[in-house]
Coordinates of C-alpha atoms (C1' of nucleotides) in Angstrom, one line a residue:
Chain A
M690 CA -14.1 -6.1 12.3
H691 CA -11.3 -6.1 9.8
S692 CA -8.8 -7.1 12.4
L693 CA -6.5 -9.4 10.6
L694 CA -4.6 -11.9 12.6
N695 CA -1.2 -10.9 13.7
V696 CA 0.6 -12.8 11.0
A697 CA 3.9 -12.6 12.7
T698 CA 3.3 -13.8 16.2
D699 CA 3.0 -17.5 15.7
L700 CA 6.2 -17.8 13.8
E701 CA 8.1 -15.3 15.9
E702 CA 7.5 -17.6 18.8
R703 CA 8.9 -20.5 16.8
N704 CA 12.0 -18.5 16.1
P705 CA 13.3 -16.2 18.8
I706 CA 15.9 -14.6 16.7
G707 CA 19.4 -15.9 17.3
V708 CA 18.2 -19.4 18.2
V709 CA 18.9 -20.6 14.7
P710 CA 22.5 -19.8 13.9
P711 CA 23.1 -18.5 10.4
I712 CA 24.8 -21.2 8.3
N713 CA 27.7 -19.7 6.5
V714 CA 27.8 -21.0 2.9
N715 CA 30.9 -20.8 0.7
P716 CA 32.4 -17.8 2.4
Y717 CA 35.4 -17.6 0.1
R718 CA 33.7 -18.0 -3.2
A719 CA 32.6 -15.0 -5.2
A720 CA 28.9 -14.7 -4.7
C721 CA 27.6 -12.8 -7.7
V722 CA 29.5 -14.0 -10.8
D723 CA 28.0 -17.5 -10.7
C724 CA 24.7 -16.6 -9.2
R725 CA 21.7 -17.7 -11.2
V726 CA 19.7 -14.5 -10.4
S727 CA 22.5 -12.0 -10.7
S728 CA 20.7 -10.4 -13.6
L729 CA 17.8 -9.4 -11.4
C730 CA 19.9 -8.4 -8.4
L731 CA 21.3 -5.1 -7.1
P732 CA 24.7 -5.1 -8.9
T733 CA 23.1 -5.7 -12.3
G734 CA 24.8 -3.7 -15.0
L735 CA 27.7 -2.8 -12.8
C736 CA 31.1 -2.9 -14.5
K737 CA 33.4 -5.9 -13.9
H738 CA 35.4 -4.2 -11.3
G739 CA 32.4 -2.9 -9.5
N740 CA 30.9 -6.3 -9.6
D741 CA 33.9 -7.8 -8.0
R742 CA 33.9 -5.2 -5.3
F743 CA 30.3 -5.9 -4.7
S744 CA 30.9 -9.5 -4.4
E745 CA 33.5 -8.8 -1.7
L746 CA 30.8 -7.2 0.3
I747 CA 29.0 -10.4 0.6
R748 CA 31.0 -12.1 3.3
Q749 CA 28.0 -14.2 4.4
R750 CA 25.5 -16.2 2.6
I751 CA 23.1 -17.9 5.0
R752 CA 20.5 -20.6 4.9
I753 CA 17.1 -20.2 6.6
K754 CA 14.8 -23.1 7.1
K755 CA 11.2 -23.0 6.2
G756 CA 9.0 -21.1 8.7
Y757 CA 11.9 -19.4 10.4
G758 CA 12.6 -15.7 10.7
L759 CA 15.5 -13.9 9.0
Y760 CA 15.0 -10.5 10.6
H761 CA 12.4 -8.9 12.8
A762 CA 10.6 -5.6 13.2
N763 CA 12.7 -3.2 15.3
D764 CA 16.0 -5.0 14.6
P765 CA 18.7 -2.4 13.9
L766 CA 19.5 -2.2 10.2
E767 CA 22.7 -4.0 9.6
Y768 CA 22.2 -5.7 6.3
L769 CA 20.0 -5.7 3.3
Y770 CA 19.1 -9.2 2.2
A771 CA 19.3 -10.5 -1.3
V772 CA 17.3 -13.7 -1.9
R773 CA 19.5 -16.2 -3.6
L774 CA 17.3 -19.3 -3.4
G775 CA 13.8 -20.0 -2.0
S776 CA 11.3 -17.4 -1.0
F777 CA 10.2 -15.2 1.9
K778 CA 7.3 -13.1 3.1
T779 CA 7.6 -9.9 5.0
C780 CA 5.1 -8.8 7.6
F781 CA 4.3 -5.4 8.9
A782 CA 2.4 -4.9 12.2
N783 CA 1.3 -1.8 14.2
A784 CA 1.5 -1.4 18.0
E785 CA -1.9 -3.0 18.3
G786 CA -0.7 -6.2 16.8
Q787 CA -2.8 -5.9 13.6
G788 CA -0.6 -6.9 10.8
L789 CA -0.4 -7.9 7.2
V790 CA 1.9 -9.5 4.6
T791 CA 3.7 -6.6 2.8
N792 CA 5.3 -8.7 0.1
F793 CA 6.5 -12.0 -1.1
W794 CA 10.2 -12.2 -2.2
M795 CA 11.9 -14.4 -4.7
P796 CA 15.4 -15.0 -5.8
G797 CA 17.0 -11.8 -7.0
D798 CA 14.8 -9.6 -4.8
T799 CA 16.4 -7.4 -2.1
M800 CA 14.6 -7.2 1.2
G801 CA 15.0 -4.7 4.0
C802 CA 15.0 -1.4 2.2
D803 CA 12.2 0.0 4.3
A804 CA 14.7 0.0 7.2
I805 CA 16.8 2.7 5.8
S806 CA 14.5 5.5 6.9
T807 CA 14.7 4.7 10.6
N808 CA 17.8 2.5 10.7
R809 CA 15.5 -0.2 12.1
H810 CA 13.6 -2.8 10.3
V811 CA 9.9 -2.2 10.3
C812 CA 8.9 -5.6 8.9
S813 CA 9.7 -9.1 9.8
A814 CA 10.9 -11.6 7.2
F815 CA 10.1 -15.3 7.2
A816 CA 11.2 -18.1 4.9
L817 CA 8.4 -19.8 3.1
E818 CA 10.6 -22.7 2.2
D819 CA 14.2 -23.6 2.9
S820 CA 16.1 -20.6 1.5
E821 CA 19.4 -18.9 1.0
V822 CA 20.2 -15.2 1.2
C823 CA 23.2 -13.0 0.7
L824 CA 23.9 -10.5 3.5
I825 CA 24.7 -7.0 2.2
P826 CA 26.2 -4.9 4.9
Y827 CA 24.4 -1.6 4.5
Q828 CA 27.1 0.8 5.7
R829 CA 29.6 -0.7 3.3
L830 CA 27.0 -0.7 0.6
E831 CA 26.7 3.0 1.0
S832 CA 30.5 3.5 0.8
L833 CA 30.7 1.3 -2.3
A834 CA 27.8 3.2 -3.9
H835 CA 29.8 6.3 -3.4
E836 CA 32.6 4.8 -5.3
F837 CA 30.4 3.5 -8.1
P838 CA 27.7 6.0 -9.0
F839 CA 26.0 3.4 -11.1
L840 CA 25.5 1.3 -8.0
Q841 CA 24.0 4.3 -6.2
Q842 CA 21.6 4.8 -9.0
S843 CA 20.6 1.2 -8.9
L844 CA 19.9 1.5 -5.2
N845 CA 17.9 4.7 -5.7
R846 CA 15.9 3.0 -8.4
L847 CA 15.3 0.0 -6.2
L848 CA 13.9 2.2 -3.5
S849 CA 11.8 4.2 -5.8
S850 CA 10.4 1.1 -7.5
E851 CA 9.2 -0.2 -4.1
I852 CA 7.2 3.0 -3.8
V853 CA 5.7 2.5 -7.2
R854 CA 4.9 -1.2 -6.4
E855 CA 3.1 0.0 -3.2
H856 CA 1.1 2.5 -5.2
K857 CA 0.0 -0.3 -7.5
R858 CA -1.0 -2.4 -4.6
L859 CA -3.0 0.4 -3.1
L860 CA -4.8 0.8 -6.4
M861 CA -5.6 -2.8 -6.4
M862 CA -7.0 -2.7 -2.9
C863 CA -9.2 0.2 -3.8
N864 CA -10.4 -0.7 -7.2
L865 CA -10.5 -4.4 -7.6
T866 CA -13.0 -7.0 -6.3
A867 CA -11.7 -10.1 -4.5
E868 CA -11.7 -12.2 -7.7
E869 CA -9.9 -9.5 -9.7
R870 CA -7.3 -9.3 -6.9
M871 CA -6.8 -13.0 -7.0
A872 CA -6.4 -13.0 -10.8
S873 CA -4.0 -10.1 -10.5
F874 CA -2.0 -12.0 -7.8
L875 CA -1.6 -15.1 -9.9
L876 CA -0.6 -13.1 -13.0
G877 CA 1.9 -11.3 -11.0
L878 CA 3.4 -14.5 -9.7
S879 CA 3.4 -16.0 -13.1
K880 CA 5.3 -13.0 -14.5
R881 CA 7.9 -13.2 -11.8
Y882 CA 8.4 -16.9 -12.4
V883 CA 8.9 -16.2 -16.1
E884 CA 11.5 -13.6 -15.3
R885 CA 13.3 -16.3 -13.4
G886 CA 13.2 -18.8 -16.2
F887 CA 10.3 -20.8 -15.0
S888 CA 6.9 -21.7 -16.6
A889 CA 4.2 -19.0 -16.8
H890 CA 1.5 -21.6 -16.5
S891 CA 2.6 -24.0 -13.9
F892 CA 4.0 -23.3 -10.5
V893 CA 3.7 -24.0 -6.8
L894 CA 2.5 -21.4 -4.3
R895 CA 4.9 -21.2 -1.4
M896 CA 2.6 -19.3 0.8
S897 CA -0.6 -20.3 2.7
R898 CA -4.1 -19.2 1.8
D899 CA -3.9 -17.0 4.8
D900 CA -0.8 -15.3 3.6
I901 CA -2.4 -14.7 0.2
A902 CA -5.5 -13.3 1.9
S903 CA -3.4 -10.9 4.1
Y904 CA -1.5 -9.8 1.1
L905 CA -4.6 -9.1 -0.9
G906 CA -6.5 -7.4 1.9
L907 CA -9.0 -10.3 2.1
R908 CA -9.9 -13.1 4.4
L909 CA -8.8 -16.7 4.0
E910 CA -12.3 -17.9 3.2
T911 CA -12.7 -15.4 0.5
V912 CA -9.5 -16.5 -1.2
C913 CA -10.7 -20.1 -1.1
R914 CA -14.0 -19.1 -2.7
C915 CA -12.2 -17.2 -5.4
I916 CA -10.0 -20.2 -6.1
A917 CA -13.0 -22.4 -6.2
H918 CA -14.6 -20.1 -8.7
L919 CA -11.5 -19.9 -10.9
R920 CA -11.5 -23.7 -10.9
H921 CA -15.1 -23.9 -11.9
L922 CA -14.5 -21.5 -14.8
D923 CA -11.7 -23.9 -16.0
I924 CA -9.4 -20.9 -15.9
V925 CA -7.0 -22.2 -13.3
Q926 CA -6.5 -25.7 -11.9
F927 CA -5.5 -25.9 -8.2
S928 CA -4.4 -29.0 -6.4
G929 CA -3.3 -27.9 -2.9
R930 CA -0.6 -25.3 -3.6
T931 CA 0.1 -26.4 -7.1
V932 CA -1.2 -24.0 -9.7
E933 CA -1.9 -24.7 -13.4
I934 CA -3.1 -21.7 -15.4
L935 CA -5.3 -23.2 -18.2
N936 CA -6.5 -20.0 -19.7
L937 CA -4.1 -17.1 -19.4
P938 CA -6.1 -14.7 -21.6
G939 CA -9.2 -15.5 -19.6
L940 CA -7.3 -14.8 -16.4
K941 CA -6.1 -11.5 -17.7
A942 CA -9.7 -10.6 -18.6
L943 CA -10.8 -11.4 -15.1
E944 CA -8.1 -9.2 -13.7
H945 CA -9.7 -6.2 -15.5
G946 CA -13.2 -7.2 -14.6
Y947 CA -14.3 -7.8 -18.1
S948 CA -16.4 -10.7 -16.9
K949 CA -18.8 -8.4 -15.1
G950 CA -21.2 -6.0 -16.8
S951 CA -19.1 -2.9 -15.9
A952 CA -19.0 0.2 -18.0
A953 CA -17.5 -0.9 -21.3
N954 CA -13.9 0.3 -21.1
Q955 CA -12.2 -1.0 -24.2
Chain B
M1237 CA -18.0 -1.9 -8.4
H1238 CA -15.1 -0.2 -6.7
S1239 CA -14.3 1.7 -9.8
L1240 CA -13.2 5.0 -8.4
L1241 CA -13.5 8.0 -10.6
N1242 CA -10.4 8.9 -12.6
V1243 CA -9.4 11.6 -10.3
A1244 CA -6.9 13.1 -12.7
T1245 CA -8.8 13.5 -16.0
D1246 CA -11.0 16.4 -15.1
L1247 CA -8.1 18.5 -13.9
E1248 CA -5.7 17.3 -16.6
E1249 CA -8.0 18.8 -19.2
R1250 CA -8.1 22.1 -17.4
N1251 CA -4.4 22.1 -17.5
P1252 CA -2.6 20.8 -20.6
I1253 CA 0.8 21.0 -19.2
G1254 CA 2.8 24.0 -20.5
V1255 CA -0.3 26.1 -20.9
V1256 CA 0.4 27.8 -17.6
P1257 CA 3.9 29.1 -17.8
P1258 CA 5.9 28.6 -14.6
I1259 CA 6.3 31.9 -12.8
N1260 CA 9.9 32.3 -11.7
V1261 CA 10.2 33.8 -8.2
N1262 CA 13.2 35.5 -6.8
P1263 CA 15.7 33.6 -9.0
Y1264 CA 18.7 35.4 -7.5
R1265 CA 17.9 34.9 -3.9
A1266 CA 19.1 32.0 -1.8
A1267 CA 16.2 29.6 -1.5
C1268 CA 16.8 27.6 1.6
V1269 CA 18.4 29.8 4.2
D1270 CA 15.3 31.9 4.7
C1271 CA 12.7 29.2 4.0
R1272 CA 10.2 28.6 6.7
V1273 CA 10.1 24.9 6.2
S1274 CA 13.8 24.3 5.6
S1275 CA 13.9 22.2 8.8
L1276 CA 11.5 19.7 7.2
C1277 CA 13.1 19.7 3.7
L1278 CA 15.7 17.6 2.0
P1279 CA 18.8 19.5 2.9
T1280 CA 18.0 19.4 6.6
G1281 CA 21.1 18.8 8.7
L1282 CA 23.5 19.5 5.9
C1283 CA 26.6 21.6 6.7
K1284 CA 26.7 25.3 5.9
H1285 CA 28.6 24.7 2.7
G1286 CA 26.4 21.9 1.6
N1287 CA 23.4 23.9 2.2
D1288 CA 24.7 26.8 0.1
R1289 CA 25.5 24.4 -2.7
F1290 CA 22.0 22.9 -2.4
S1291 CA 20.5 26.4 -2.6
E1292 CA 22.4 26.9 -5.8
L1293 CA 20.6 24.0 -7.3
I1294 CA 17.3 25.7 -6.9
R1295 CA 17.4 28.0 -9.9
Q1296 CA 13.6 28.0 -10.2
R1297 CA 10.8 28.6 -7.7
I1298 CA 7.5 28.5 -9.3
R1299 CA 3.9 29.3 -8.4
I1300 CA 1.0 27.1 -9.3
K1301 CA -2.5 28.2 -9.1
K1302 CA -5.2 26.2 -7.4
G1303 CA -6.5 23.3 -9.4
Y1304 CA -3.6 23.3 -11.9
G1305 CA -1.1 20.6 -12.5
L1306 CA 2.6 20.7 -11.7
Y1307 CA 3.6 17.5 -13.4
H1308 CA 1.8 14.6 -15.0
A1309 CA 2.1 10.9 -15.2
N1310 CA 4.6 9.8 -17.9
D1311 CA 6.4 13.1 -17.9
P1312 CA 10.2 12.5 -17.9
L1313 CA 11.8 13.0 -14.6
E1314 CA 13.6 16.3 -14.7
Y1315 CA 12.9 17.7 -11.2
L1316 CA 11.9 16.7 -7.8
Y1317 CA 9.6 19.2 -6.3
A1318 CA 9.8 20.7 -2.8
V1319 CA 6.6 22.3 -1.6
R1320 CA 7.4 25.7 -0.2
L1321 CA 4.0 27.1 0.2
G1322 CA 0.5 25.7 -0.2
S1323 CA -0.5 22.1 -0.8
F1324 CA -0.8 19.4 -3.5
K1325 CA -2.4 16.1 -4.2
T1326 CA -0.7 13.4 -6.3
C1327 CA -2.9 11.0 -8.3
F1328 CA -2.0 7.6 -9.6
A1329 CA -3.9 5.9 -12.4
N1330 CA -3.6 2.6 -14.3
A1331 CA -4.1 2.1 -18.0
E1332 CA -7.9 1.6 -17.5
G1333 CA -8.3 5.0 -16.0
Q1334 CA -9.0 3.9 -12.5
G1335 CA -7.2 6.2 -10.2
L1336 CA -6.6 7.3 -6.7
V1337 CA -5.0 10.0 -4.6
T1338 CA -1.7 8.7 -3.5
N1339 CA -0.8 11.5 -1.1
F1340 CA -1.4 15.0 0.1
W1341 CA 1.7 17.2 0.3
M1342 CA 2.5 20.2 2.5
P1343 CA 5.3 22.7 2.8
G1344 CA 8.6 20.9 3.4
D1345 CA 7.5 17.7 1.5
T1346 CA 9.3 16.6 -1.6
M1347 CA 7.3 15.2 -4.4
G1348 CA 8.2 13.1 -7.4
C1349 CA 10.5 10.4 -5.8
D1350 CA 8.5 7.6 -7.3
A1351 CA 9.7 8.8 -10.7
I1352 CA 13.3 7.7 -10.0
S1353 CA 12.6 4.1 -10.8
T1354 CA 11.6 4.6 -14.4
N1355 CA 12.8 8.1 -15.1
R1356 CA 9.2 9.1 -15.7
H1357 CA 6.6 10.3 -13.3
V1358 CA 4.0 7.8 -12.4
C1359 CA 1.7 10.2 -10.6
S1360 CA 0.3 13.6 -11.5
A1361 CA 0.5 16.5 -9.1
F1362 CA -2.2 19.1 -8.6
A1363 CA -2.2 22.2 -6.5
L1364 CA -5.0 22.3 -3.9
E1365 CA -4.5 26.0 -3.4
D1366 CA -2.3 28.7 -4.8
S1367 CA 1.1 27.2 -4.1
E1368 CA 4.8 27.6 -4.5
V1369 CA 7.4 24.9 -5.2
C1370 CA 11.2 24.7 -5.5
L1371 CA 12.4 22.8 -8.6
I1372 CA 15.3 20.4 -7.7
P1373 CA 17.0 19.2 -10.8
Y1374 CA 17.4 15.5 -10.2
Q1375 CA 20.6 14.9 -12.2
R1376 CA 22.4 17.7 -10.4
L1377 CA 21.0 16.5 -7.1
E1378 CA 22.6 13.1 -7.8
S1379 CA 25.9 14.8 -8.4
L1380 CA 25.6 17.0 -5.3
A1381 CA 24.6 13.9 -3.2
H1382 CA 27.9 12.3 -4.4
E1383 CA 29.8 15.3 -3.1
F1384 CA 27.9 15.4 0.2
P1385 CA 27.3 11.9 1.5
F1386 CA 25.0 13.2 4.2
L1387 CA 22.7 14.5 1.4
Q1388 CA 22.8 11.1 -0.2
Q1389 CA 21.8 9.6 3.1
S1390 CA 18.9 12.0 3.4
L1391 CA 17.7 11.2 0.0
N1392 CA 17.9 7.4 0.8
R1393 CA 16.0 8.0 4.0
L1394 CA 13.4 10.1 2.2
L1395 CA 12.8 7.3 -0.3
S1396 CA 12.7 4.6 2.3
S1397 CA 10.3 6.6 4.5
E1398 CA 7.9 6.8 1.6
I1399 CA 7.9 3.0 1.4
V1400 CA 7.1 2.8 5.2
R1401 CA 4.4 5.4 4.8
E1402 CA 2.8 3.3 2.1
H1403 CA 3.0 0.2 4.3
K1404 CA 1.1 2.1 7.0
R1405 CA -1.5 3.2 4.5
L1406 CA -2.0 -0.4 3.3
L1407 CA -2.4 -1.5 6.9
M1408 CA -5.0 1.2 7.4
M1409 CA -6.9 0.1 4.3
C1410 CA -6.9 -3.5 5.4
N1411 CA -7.6 -3.2 9.1
L1412 CA -9.6 0.0 9.7
T1413 CA -13.3 0.8 9.3
A1414 CA -14.4 3.9 7.5
E1415 CA -14.7 5.8 10.7
E1416 CA -11.3 4.7 12.0
R1417 CA -9.7 5.7 8.7
M1418 CA -11.4 9.1 8.9
A1419 CA -10.1 9.6 12.5
S1420 CA -6.6 8.4 11.4
F1421 CA -6.7 10.9 8.5
L1422 CA -7.6 13.9 10.7
L1423 CA -5.0 13.0 13.3
G1424 CA -2.4 12.6 10.6
L1425 CA -3.2 16.0 9.2
S1426 CA -3.3 17.5 12.7
K1427 CA 0.2 16.1 13.4
R1428 CA 1.6 17.5 10.2
Y1429 CA 0.2 20.9 10.9
V1430 CA 1.8 20.9 14.3
E1431 CA 5.1 20.0 12.7
R1432 CA 4.7 23.1 10.6
G1433 CA 3.9 25.4 13.6
F1434 CA 0.1 25.4 13.3
S1435 CA -2.6 24.5 15.6
A1436 CA -3.4 20.8 16.3
H1437 CA -7.0 21.5 16.8
S1438 CA -8.0 23.9 14.2
F1439 CA -7.3 23.8 10.4
V1440 CA -8.7 24.0 7.0
L1441 CA -9.0 21.0 4.7
R1442 CA -7.5 21.9 1.4
M1443 CA -8.9 18.9 -0.4
S1444 CA -12.4 17.9 -1.4
R1445 CA -14.5 15.2 0.2
D1446 CA -13.9 13.2 -3.0
D1447 CA -10.1 13.5 -2.6
I1448 CA -10.3 12.4 1.0
A1449 CA -12.5 9.4 0.0
S1450 CA -10.0 8.4 -2.7
Y1451 CA -7.1 8.7 -0.4
L1452 CA -8.9 6.6 2.2
G1453 CA -10.2 4.0 -0.2
L1454 CA -13.8 5.0 0.4
R1455 CA -16.5 6.8 -1.4
L1456 CA -17.4 10.4 -1.0
E1457 CA -20.8 9.6 0.6
T1458 CA -19.1 7.4 3.2
V1459 CA -16.7 10.2 4.1
C1460 CA -19.6 12.6 4.5
R1461 CA -21.4 10.1 6.8
C1462 CA -18.3 9.6 8.9
I1463 CA -18.0 13.4 9.2
A1464 CA -21.6 13.6 10.3
H1465 CA -21.1 11.0 12.9
L1466 CA -18.0 12.7 14.3
R1467 CA -20.0 15.8 14.5
H1468 CA -22.8 14.1 16.4
L1469 CA -20.3 12.7 18.8
D1470 CA -19.1 16.2 19.5
I1471 CA -15.6 15.0 18.7
V1472 CA -15.0 17.2 15.7
Q1473 CA -16.7 20.3 14.5
F1474 CA -16.9 20.8 10.7
S1475 CA -18.1 23.8 8.8
G1476 CA -17.4 23.3 5.2
R1477 CA -13.7 22.6 5.0
T1478 CA -12.9 24.1 8.3
V1479 CA -12.1 21.6 11.0
E1480 CA -12.1 22.0 14.7
I1481 CA -11.1 19.0 16.8
L1482 CA -13.0 19.3 20.1
N1483 CA -11.9 16.1 21.7
L1484 CA -8.5 14.9 20.6
P1485 CA -8.3 11.9 23.0
G1486 CA -11.7 10.9 21.8
L1487 CA -10.6 11.0 18.2
K1488 CA -7.5 8.9 19.0
A1489 CA -9.7 6.4 20.7
L1490 CA -11.9 6.2 17.6
E1491 CA -8.8 5.7 15.4
H1492 CA -8.0 2.5 17.4
G1493 CA -11.6 1.3 17.4
Y1494 CA -12.0 1.5 21.1
S1495 CA -15.5 2.7 20.6
K1496 CA -16.6 -0.7 19.3
G1497 CA -16.8 -3.9 21.2
S1498 CA -13.8 -5.4 19.6
A1499 CA -11.5 -7.8 21.4
A1500 CA -10.0 -6.0 24.4
N1501 CA -6.6 -5.1 23.1
Q1502 CA -5.1 -3.0 25.9
Chain C
dC427 C1' -28.3 35.8 -9.7
dG428 C1' -28.0 31.6 -12.1
dA429 C1' -25.3 27.7 -13.0
dA430 C1' -22.0 24.4 -11.8
dG431 C1' -19.6 22.0 -8.6
dC432 C1' -19.4 20.3 -4.0
dA433 C1' -21.6 18.4 0.1
dT434 C1' -25.3 16.1 2.6
dT435 C1' -28.7 12.7 3.6
dG436 C1' -31.7 8.7 2.6
dA437 C1' -33.1 4.0 0.8
dG438 C1' -31.7 -0.3 -0.7
dG439 C1' -28.6 -4.0 -2.2
dC440 C1' -24.3 -6.4 -2.7
dG441 C1' -19.8 -8.2 -1.6
dC442 C1' -17.2 -9.8 1.7
dA443 C1' -16.4 -10.7 6.7
dT444 C1' -17.8 -13.7 10.3
dC445 C1' -18.9 -17.9 12.4
dA446 C1' -19.0 -22.7 12.1
dA447 C1' -18.7 -27.4 10.5
dT448 C1' -16.2 -30.6 7.8
dC449 C1' -12.6 -32.3 5.0
dC450 C1' -8.0 -33.3 3.6
dC451 C1' -3.2 -34.0 4.0
dC452 C1' 0.7 -35.4 6.4
dG453 C1' 3.7 -36.4 10.1
dT454 C1' 3.9 -39.2 14.5
dG455 C1' 3.6 -42.9 17.4
dG456 C1' 1.5 -47.1 19.2
Chain D
dC886 C1' -0.1 -51.1 9.6
dC887 C1' -3.6 -47.9 11.1
dA888 C1' -5.2 -44.6 14.7
dC889 C1' -4.5 -40.1 16.0
dG890 C1' -3.9 -35.3 16.1
dG891 C1' -3.1 -30.8 14.1
dG892 C1' -2.8 -27.4 10.8
dG893 C1' -4.4 -26.0 6.6
dA894 C1' -8.2 -25.8 3.2
dT895 C1' -12.9 -25.9 1.8
dT896 C1' -17.8 -25.0 1.9
dG897 C1' -22.1 -23.2 3.8
dA898 C1' -25.3 -19.8 6.3
dT899 C1' -25.9 -15.3 7.9
dG900 C1' -25.2 -10.4 8.8
dC901 C1' -23.0 -6.1 8.4
dG902 C1' -20.5 -2.2 6.4
dC903 C1' -20.0 0.2 2.7
dC904 C1' -21.2 1.0 -2.2
dT905 C1' -24.7 2.6 -5.3
dC906 C1' -28.3 5.4 -6.9
dA907 C1' -30.9 9.4 -6.2
dA908 C1' -32.7 13.6 -4.4
dT909 C1' -31.8 17.9 -2.3
dG910 C1' -29.1 21.6 -0.1
dC911 C1' -25.2 24.5 0.0
dT912 C1' -21.3 27.3 -1.7
dT913 C1' -18.7 29.6 -5.0
dC914 C1' -17.8 32.2 -9.0
dG915 C1' -18.5 34.3 -13.4

DNA sequence: CGAAGCATTGAGGCGCATCAATCCCCGTGG
DNA sequence: CCACGGGGATTGATGCGCCTCAATGCTTCG
C-alpha cells in the first residue's frame, strides 16, 4: 500500500530532455528591472549596481510548454531556475520509482536549490502551463554572491527558508486530517496569489487532482471527496479547476480543525 | 485526531533557557584539529589556514546535560551549533502547539541552519544525553565564508542537503508503512553510526519511543508494535534502548516492503 | 522502596486507501 | 455536425492500517 504513482514517468516520456529546444527570449534585454515579480525574486533588495550585474547573469530566458520538463533528476546542476511566468511542479522519486510532488512553483520562485548539495538535480521540474523561466548559471551566481555579500545572504536565506517550508509540510502531514490539509493547501495558494497581486478568493488551479493528492500525501479520490465536502459546506465553490473561496474565515477554521470536537485549543 | 503531543513543552519547562549556564570547555585550545568528528563537520576539506581560522571562531564549547535545551524556537540566531559529543533532537511546533521531532543529531552534525531564513530559530534543540557542542557565531561564519569560498560552498551544500533530507523524509511519510519506516529509521541510524566509526549492528537508541514515533509520523504504540514484530521475525533484538541488528539484509528487505505482496518491483 | 516516567500489549473504531463504475470535458476525425 | 476516444474527475462500497483508549509491566532515580 501507500505506493504512490511515479508522478514523473508519464511526462518524462513525453519529453526526453533536449527534444524541446529552449526558446531564447529577448536575450539582449535586461531581465530583472522590468520583471513583474522582481520583488519576490533572488536579487530583491540588491543595490542598483548589483542588480545590473545580476541581470547580466541571465543570458537566457526560455519558454516551456505545458506538460514538458525543464530539468530532470540526476541532471548536473548548471542553472537555478527563476520562474518568470506560469507555474511548475517538481517531483522527487526514489530508486524504486515511488515519487511525490515536492512543490508547486509560481512566478518569483527559484527552483533547483536542492541540487547544490550533490551538484545534481534530485527533482524533476514540469511546466503546469505554458511558462517562462530565467536561467541563473550557478557557478557565476556563486562568484557574484562573493562580490555582493547581500546576494550571498539572500541565497542563504532562500535555502534556509526551503528547509523551514519542508518542516511545515512535515508537520502538516503528521498532524492534519485530509480535509485540514486541503484547506491549508487552498489557503497557501490564496496567499501566494495575493503576494503576486491576484485575488485571494478566486483563482485557477494549474495542477491536477492527482498532483494535489501527491503534494498533500493523499490519494486522488480523497482529494475529490474533500473538495466535495468543502462545496457542500458552501465554503469553496469549484468548477473544474476554477476555485472560488466563498468563506475565507470558515476555510481558516477548517484548517485548524475547529470544525471537529477536538480539545478546545483557543 | 493526529494531534501529536507538544514534544517541546515538557522539556521547555524543565529548562527555561539561561537557567543552566553554559559550561565553557577548553577555551584556549584549538577546537577542530583534534576533534574526532572533524571529518564530518563544516570545515571539512578546508585548507590548513582556513581550518585554523575556523577554529578561532569557536570561542565556546559548551556542555548540555541530558534533557536540557540548547536553544529554543524564536530565539534570535546567534550561533550555529556543531555537535561534538552526545546527541540531540530538534522539535518544531506551530502556534497551536502541535509539534514533531524534526531530526536527531549526532557528533559532526550542525544544528540551527533553519534559523538563517528568519534570523530566529524555528526549532528547539534538546540533549538526549550529556552532550557537548561547539558554538559557531553565524555573523562571523558569514565573514569567514567570504574569505574562504570553499567554506561558503560547504555551507551552501549543508543547507541544500538538509532540503534533500527533508524530501526523503516526506517520501518516507507518504510511501512507507509503519514497519517500513521503522526499518528505514534503524538502517539510517546504523549508517550514521558506521560513519562515526561505530558498529553497524549494535547501538543504543538515545531517544524515547515517543521521539521515534514523532520523527516517523506515527504513534508511540505503533512504534512498539513494530519493534515487537521485528523481534519476532528475529531481524532485530531489542532490550530497552539497546539495539542489535541480527539480519541486516532482512531489515533492508523490510524497508522496501519486499515482505508484502506488493507489485513486483525488481 | 515508592513514585513517576517509559514501554508493552490488547480491544475496538475511524479515516483513508483501494477497487470499481460512471461521468464530464475536450480535442479529433469522419 | 456528431460520434468517438481518452484523460481527468467524481462518487460509491469495502477493507485495512494505524490511531485511540486503557490496563499493566518495567525501569530509573530520588
